[in-house]
Amino acid sequence: MAFVVPAPEAPSLAVAGSTDRFPVRRIYCVGRNYADHAKEMGADPTREPPFFFMKPADAVVPDGADVPYPPGTSNLHHEVELVVAIGHRGRDVAPEAALNLVWGYAVGNDLTRRDLQTAAKGKGHPWEVGKGFDHSAPMGPLHPAATVGHPSKGAITIAVNGVEKQRGDLSDMIWSVPEIVSHLSKLFVLMPGDLIMTGTPAGVGPVVRGDTLVCDIQGLGTLTTRIV
Ligand code: MN
């Protein structure tokens, strides 16, 4: 058997303390999961059911790599987020059982072409051009839950050129990791290799070429990205 065009490389993430890799199947993202960020986006931070969007799997960017400033925007934003990595198949999972599906956690950055996302929202258009562009998902190495447990509290921050821009706590999430996994598993069959970006605290803002972004989540290390 031969492919008629070159087969794409399978995207994967580094695993902390190992040379093994985590294969990336899908990247799900949660919108507005911290009340203070929902407010800054002009939304009502009540506990409405979580909503989801996606990024392509090949949008992942490893720790330490450069991200080319994307085309079509003049307002690229950072969004530091906890990333959940799924290790077991699951559908219609109760919150009480949801953590059994989770393999590990990482620090991520949901890079956003905010001008395009805002325009799409205004017209009721899809979010892909604002959220799912090339290099839009920098992610640090994955930490196995077997090692770090299931973090439900701890500082989540990002600094741009050494100046802190976002600070929150994982305990501020409107929907917890078990609740997110449960909701998502009622909409999609979750499979090993799926990643979930769980939303960002307040303080999102623009980055430009030459900026160095350092995302940090307590217990999960840092993710450094340079915009070029
Ligand atoms: Mn986000």
mmCIF file of C-alpha atoms and ligand atoms in Angstrom:
data_model
loop_
_atom_site.group_PDB
_atom_site.id
_atom_site.type_symbol
_atom_site.label_atom_id
_atom_site.label_comp_id
_atom_site.label_asym_id
_atom_site.label_seq_id
_atom_site.Cartn_x
_atom_site.Cartn_y
_atom_site.Cartn_z
ATOM 1 C CA MET A 1 0.000 0.000 0.000
ATOM 2 C CA ALA A 2 1.234 3.473 -0.823
ATOM 3 C CA PHE A 3 -0.208 6.904 -0.084
ATOM 4 C CA VAL A 4 -0.940 9.022 -3.142
ATOM 5 C CA VAL A 5 0.430 12.160 -1.436
ATOM 6 C CA PRO A 6 3.023 12.336 1.360
ATOM 7 C CA ALA A 7 1.428 11.115 4.622
ATOM 8 C CA PRO A 8 1.426 13.813 7.329
ATOM 9 C CA GLU A 9 3.658 13.325 10.339
ATOM 10 C CA ALA A 10 1.700 12.200 13.431
ATOM 11 C CA PRO A 11 1.698 15.073 15.967
ATOM 12 C CA SER A 12 2.923 14.223 19.478
ATOM 13 C CA LEU A 13 3.866 15.806 22.795
ATOM 14 C CA ALA A 14 6.913 15.325 24.988
ATOM 15 C CA VAL A 15 6.518 13.442 28.267
ATOM 16 C CA ALA A 16 8.370 14.897 31.254
ATOM 17 C CA GLY A 17 11.250 12.722 32.402
ATOM 18 C CA SER A 18 10.928 10.292 29.483
ATOM 19 C CA THR A 19 11.996 9.885 25.875
ATOM 20 C CA ASP A 20 8.546 8.395 25.101
ATOM 21 C CA ARG A 21 5.981 10.601 23.356
ATOM 22 C CA PHE A 22 2.217 11.166 23.723
ATOM 23 C CA PRO A 23 0.425 10.897 20.343
ATOM 24 C CA VAL A 24 -2.029 13.730 19.708
ATOM 25 C CA ARG A 25 -5.406 12.759 18.219
ATOM 26 C CA ARG A 26 -7.668 15.775 18.819
ATOM 27 C CA ILE A 27 -7.465 19.065 20.701
ATOM 28 C CA TYR A 28 -10.699 20.102 22.405
ATOM 29 C CA CYS A 29 -10.935 23.511 24.074
ATOM 30 C CA VAL A 30 -13.344 24.908 26.684
ATOM 31 C CA GLY A 31 -14.600 28.482 26.322
ATOM 32 C CA ARG A 32 -14.960 30.922 29.240
ATOM 33 C CA ASN A 33 -14.148 28.668 32.186
ATOM 34 C CA TYR A 34 -12.945 31.318 34.643
ATOM 35 C CA ALA A 35 -15.534 33.897 35.807
ATOM 36 C CA ASP A 36 -13.113 36.846 35.692
ATOM 37 C CA HIS A 37 -12.162 36.041 32.070
ATOM 38 C CA ALA A 38 -15.823 35.571 31.041
ATOM 39 C CA LYS A 39 -16.500 39.060 32.444
ATOM 40 C CA GLU A 40 -13.557 40.637 30.591
ATOM 41 C CA MET A 41 -14.942 39.133 27.355
ATOM 42 C CA GLY A 42 -18.321 40.736 28.057
ATOM 43 C CA ALA A 43 -20.038 37.430 28.826
ATOM 44 C CA ASP A 44 -22.220 36.372 31.722
ATOM 45 C CA PRO A 45 -20.064 34.244 34.065
ATOM 46 C CA THR A 46 -22.932 32.096 35.285
ATOM 47 C CA ARG A 47 -22.710 28.341 35.333
ATOM 48 C CA GLU A 48 -24.210 27.655 31.935
ATOM 49 C CA PRO A 49 -23.173 24.310 30.448
ATOM 50 C CA PRO A 50 -19.568 24.465 29.170
ATOM 51 C CA PHE A 51 -19.104 24.993 25.429
ATOM 52 C CA PHE A 52 -16.352 23.551 23.292
ATOM 53 C CA PHE A 53 -14.343 24.308 20.168
ATOM 54 C CA MET A 54 -11.367 22.554 18.586
ATOM 55 C CA LYS A 55 -7.891 23.105 17.241
ATOM 56 C CA PRO A 56 -6.189 20.807 14.728
ATOM 57 C CA ALA A 57 -3.840 18.233 16.263
ATOM 58 C CA ASP A 58 -0.906 19.514 14.205
ATOM 59 C CA ALA A 59 -1.235 22.970 15.818
ATOM 60 C CA VAL A 60 0.821 21.736 18.805
ATOM 61 C CA VAL A 61 4.131 23.532 19.378
ATOM 62 C CA PRO A 62 6.703 22.124 21.834
ATOM 63 C CA ASP A 63 8.271 23.926 24.782
ATOM 64 C CA GLY A 64 11.074 26.251 23.715
ATOM 65 C CA ALA A 65 10.015 26.513 20.080
ATOM 66 C CA ASP A 66 9.385 29.700 18.125
ATOM 67 C CA VAL A 67 5.881 30.570 16.925
ATOM 68 C CA PRO A 68 5.720 32.578 13.709
ATOM 69 C CA TYR A 69 3.335 35.546 14.099
ATOM 70 C CA PRO A 70 0.279 34.229 12.216
ATOM 71 C CA PRO A 71 -1.108 35.861 9.087
ATOM 72 C CA GLY A 72 -4.463 37.643 8.911
ATOM 73 C CA THR A 73 -4.360 39.257 12.351
ATOM 74 C CA SER A 74 -3.089 42.357 14.101
ATOM 75 C CA ASN A 75 -4.268 41.210 17.556
ATOM 76 C CA LEU A 76 -2.700 37.860 18.554
ATOM 77 C CA HIS A 77 -3.578 37.042 22.189
ATOM 78 C CA HIS A 78 -2.119 34.707 24.826
ATOM 79 C CA GLU A 79 -4.360 32.458 26.976
ATOM 80 C CA VAL A 80 -2.527 30.300 29.534
ATOM 81 C CA GLU A 81 -4.453 27.070 30.207
ATOM 82 C CA LEU A 82 -4.263 23.706 31.968
ATOM 83 C CA VAL A 83 -4.106 20.897 29.379
ATOM 84 C CA VAL A 84 -5.691 17.525 30.180
ATOM 85 C CA ALA A 85 -4.423 14.459 28.285
ATOM 86 C CA ILE A 86 -6.826 11.542 27.800
ATOM 87 C CA GLY A 87 -5.377 8.046 28.120
ATOM 88 C CA HIS A 88 -8.459 5.807 27.983
ATOM 89 C CA ARG A 89 -11.513 5.544 25.747
ATOM 90 C CA GLY A 90 -14.733 6.841 27.282
ATOM 91 C CA ARG A 91 -18.236 7.938 26.383
ATOM 92 C CA ASP A 92 -21.078 9.252 28.570
ATOM 93 C CA VAL A 93 -18.826 9.153 31.633
ATOM 94 C CA ALA A 94 -20.071 10.382 35.029
ATOM 95 C CA PRO A 95 -17.991 13.118 36.721
ATOM 96 C CA GLU A 96 -17.180 10.652 39.516
ATOM 97 C CA ALA A 97 -15.488 8.319 37.000
ATOM 98 C CA ALA A 98 -14.040 10.939 34.648
ATOM 99 C CA LEU A 99 -10.537 11.138 36.143
ATOM 100 C CA ASN A 100 -10.047 7.436 35.305
ATOM 101 C CA LEU A 101 -9.750 8.550 31.660
ATOM 102 C CA VAL A 102 -7.010 11.116 32.337
ATOM 103 C CA TRP A 103 -3.391 10.189 31.591
ATOM 104 C CA GLY A 104 -1.735 13.456 32.554
ATOM 105 C CA TYR A 105 -1.468 17.231 32.500
ATOM 106 C CA ALA A 106 0.552 19.996 30.860
ATOM 107 C CA VAL A 107 0.824 23.761 30.597
ATOM 108 C CA GLY A 108 -0.681 25.161 27.394
ATOM 109 C CA ASN A 109 -1.289 28.431 25.585
ATOM 110 C CA ASP A 110 -4.512 28.829 23.560
ATOM 111 C CA LEU A 111 -3.119 31.391 21.095
ATOM 112 C CA THR A 112 -5.988 33.383 19.594
ATOM 113 C CA ARG A 113 -6.380 35.739 16.634
ATOM 114 C CA ARG A 114 -8.702 37.895 18.762
ATOM 115 C CA ASP A 115 -9.721 40.251 15.963
ATOM 116 C CA LEU A 116 -10.839 37.339 13.778
ATOM 117 C CA GLN A 117 -12.556 35.581 16.701
ATOM 118 C CA THR A 118 -14.431 38.778 17.628
ATOM 119 C CA ALA A 119 -15.553 39.292 14.029
ATOM 120 C CA ALA A 120 -16.729 35.668 13.834
ATOM 121 C CA LYS A 121 -18.698 36.012 17.082
ATOM 122 C CA GLY A 122 -20.385 39.157 15.752
ATOM 123 C CA LYS A 123 -21.521 37.398 12.587
ATOM 124 C CA GLY A 124 -22.371 34.066 14.196
ATOM 125 C CA HIS A 125 -19.582 32.463 12.153
ATOM 126 C CA PRO A 126 -17.387 29.507 13.250
ATOM 127 C CA TRP A 127 -14.294 30.199 15.381
ATOM 128 C CA GLU A 128 -11.701 28.174 13.452
ATOM 129 C CA VAL A 129 -9.930 31.144 11.850
ATOM 130 C CA GLY A 130 -9.620 32.786 15.266
ATOM 131 C CA LYS A 131 -8.599 29.686 17.199
ATOM 132 C CA GLY A 132 -7.494 26.815 14.972
ATOM 133 C CA PHE A 133 -4.632 28.299 12.972
ATOM 134 C CA ASP A 134 -1.143 26.853 12.447
ATOM 135 C CA HIS A 135 1.094 26.854 15.568
ATOM 136 C CA SER A 136 -1.879 27.943 17.755
ATOM 137 C CA ALA A 137 -1.361 25.366 20.529
ATOM 138 C CA PRO A 138 2.007 25.606 22.333
ATOM 139 C CA MET A 139 2.128 22.899 25.028
ATOM 140 C CA GLY A 140 4.772 21.929 27.554
ATOM 141 C CA PRO A 141 5.781 18.359 28.351
ATOM 142 C CA LEU A 142 3.022 16.138 29.748
ATOM 143 C CA HIS A 143 3.245 15.067 33.378
ATOM 144 C CA PRO A 144 1.669 11.672 34.127
ATOM 145 C CA ALA A 145 -1.170 11.746 36.671
ATOM 146 C CA ALA A 146 0.591 8.728 38.180
ATOM 147 C CA THR A 147 3.353 11.157 39.198
ATOM 148 C CA VAL A 148 1.653 14.537 39.760
ATOM 149 C CA GLY A 149 -1.863 13.412 40.692
ATOM 150 C CA HIS A 150 -4.895 15.374 39.468
ATOM 151 C CA PRO A 151 -4.255 19.077 40.171
ATOM 152 C CA SER A 152 -7.420 20.939 41.231
ATOM 153 C CA LYS A 153 -5.742 23.988 42.749
ATOM 154 C CA GLY A 154 -2.516 25.930 42.280
ATOM 155 C CA ALA A 155 -1.335 29.101 40.565
ATOM 156 C CA ILE A 156 -1.655 29.467 36.783
ATOM 157 C CA THR A 157 0.264 32.416 35.303
ATOM 158 C CA ILE A 158 1.830 33.836 32.169
ATOM 159 C CA ALA A 159 4.584 36.436 31.892
ATOM 160 C CA VAL A 160 5.362 38.301 28.674
ATOM 161 C CA ASN A 161 8.970 39.547 28.553
ATOM 162 C CA GLY A 162 9.191 38.981 32.313
ATOM 163 C CA VAL A 163 6.028 40.956 33.150
ATOM 164 C CA GLU A 164 3.150 38.947 34.618
ATOM 165 C CA LYS A 165 -0.025 39.326 32.501
ATOM 166 C CA GLN A 166 -2.385 36.625 33.779
ATOM 167 C CA ARG A 167 -2.696 35.063 37.216
ATOM 168 C CA GLY A 168 -5.396 32.721 38.402
ATOM 169 C CA ASP A 169 -5.827 29.549 40.378
ATOM 170 C CA LEU A 170 -6.973 26.192 39.041
ATOM 171 C CA SER A 171 -9.583 26.185 41.821
ATOM 172 C CA ASP A 172 -11.224 29.206 40.100
ATOM 173 C CA MET A 173 -12.413 27.113 37.163
ATOM 174 C CA ILE A 174 -16.198 27.319 36.696
ATOM 175 C CA TRP A 175 -16.218 23.696 35.471
ATOM 176 C CA SER A 176 -13.718 21.311 37.095
ATOM 177 C CA VAL A 177 -11.646 18.810 35.104
ATOM 178 C CA PRO A 178 -13.960 15.863 35.999
ATOM 179 C CA GLU A 179 -17.012 17.927 34.992
ATOM 180 C CA ILE A 180 -15.388 19.000 31.692
ATOM 181 C CA VAL A 181 -14.389 15.426 30.799
ATOM 182 C CA SER A 182 -17.898 14.224 31.677
ATOM 183 C CA HIS A 183 -19.637 16.902 29.562
ATOM 184 C CA LEU A 184 -17.307 16.345 26.599
ATOM 185 C CA SER A 185 -17.780 12.558 26.767
ATOM 186 C CA LYS A 186 -21.521 13.049 26.239
ATOM 187 C CA LEU A 187 -20.792 14.832 22.929
ATOM 188 C CA PHE A 188 -17.797 12.860 21.586
ATOM 189 C CA VAL A 189 -16.231 9.466 22.241
ATOM 190 C CA LEU A 190 -13.016 10.392 24.029
ATOM 191 C CA MET A 191 -9.977 8.415 22.896
ATOM 192 C CA PRO A 192 -6.354 8.015 23.971
ATOM 193 C CA GLY A 193 -4.421 10.917 22.471
ATOM 194 C CA ASP A 194 -7.160 13.510 22.974
ATOM 195 C CA LEU A 195 -6.173 16.765 24.676
ATOM 196 C CA ILE A 196 -8.465 19.248 26.424
ATOM 197 C CA MET A 197 -7.514 22.904 26.966
ATOM 198 C CA THR A 198 -9.560 23.912 30.008
ATOM 199 C CA GLY A 199 -9.926 27.697 29.690
ATOM 200 C CA THR A 200 -7.986 30.760 30.760
ATOM 201 C CA PRO A 201 -8.111 33.224 33.673
ATOM 202 C CA ALA A 202 -8.462 37.008 33.203
ATOM 203 C CA GLY A 203 -5.741 39.190 31.746
ATOM 204 C CA VAL A 204 -5.581 37.999 28.136
ATOM 205 C CA GLY A 205 -3.818 40.462 25.873
ATOM 206 C CA PRO A 206 -1.778 41.004 22.726
ATOM 207 C CA VAL A 207 1.701 39.722 21.908
ATOM 208 C CA VAL A 208 3.994 40.847 19.105
ATOM 209 C CA ARG A 209 7.074 39.577 17.272
ATOM 210 C CA GLY A 210 10.069 39.347 19.603
ATOM 211 C CA ASP A 211 7.985 38.647 22.739
ATOM 212 C CA THR A 212 8.961 35.778 25.038
ATOM 213 C CA LEU A 213 6.004 34.090 26.751
ATOM 214 C CA VAL A 214 6.493 31.978 29.874
ATOM 215 C CA CYS A 215 3.413 30.050 31.027
ATOM 216 C CA ASP A 216 3.570 28.420 34.462
ATOM 217 C CA ILE A 217 1.257 26.110 36.398
ATOM 218 C CA GLN A 218 2.205 25.075 39.910
ATOM 219 C CA GLY A 219 3.515 21.509 39.815
ATOM 220 C CA LEU A 220 3.610 21.272 36.008
ATOM 221 C CA GLY A 221 6.624 23.426 35.215
ATOM 222 C CA THR A 222 6.824 26.095 32.535
ATOM 223 C CA LEU A 223 6.186 26.512 28.811
ATOM 224 C CA THR A 224 8.374 29.034 27.001
ATOM 225 C CA THR A 225 7.443 30.354 23.566
ATOM 226 C CA ARG A 226 8.981 33.109 21.466
ATOM 227 C CA ILE A 227 6.896 34.954 18.877
ATOM 228 C CA VAL A 228 8.952 35.552 15.710
HETATM 229 MN MN MN B 1 -8.984 29.528 25.687
#
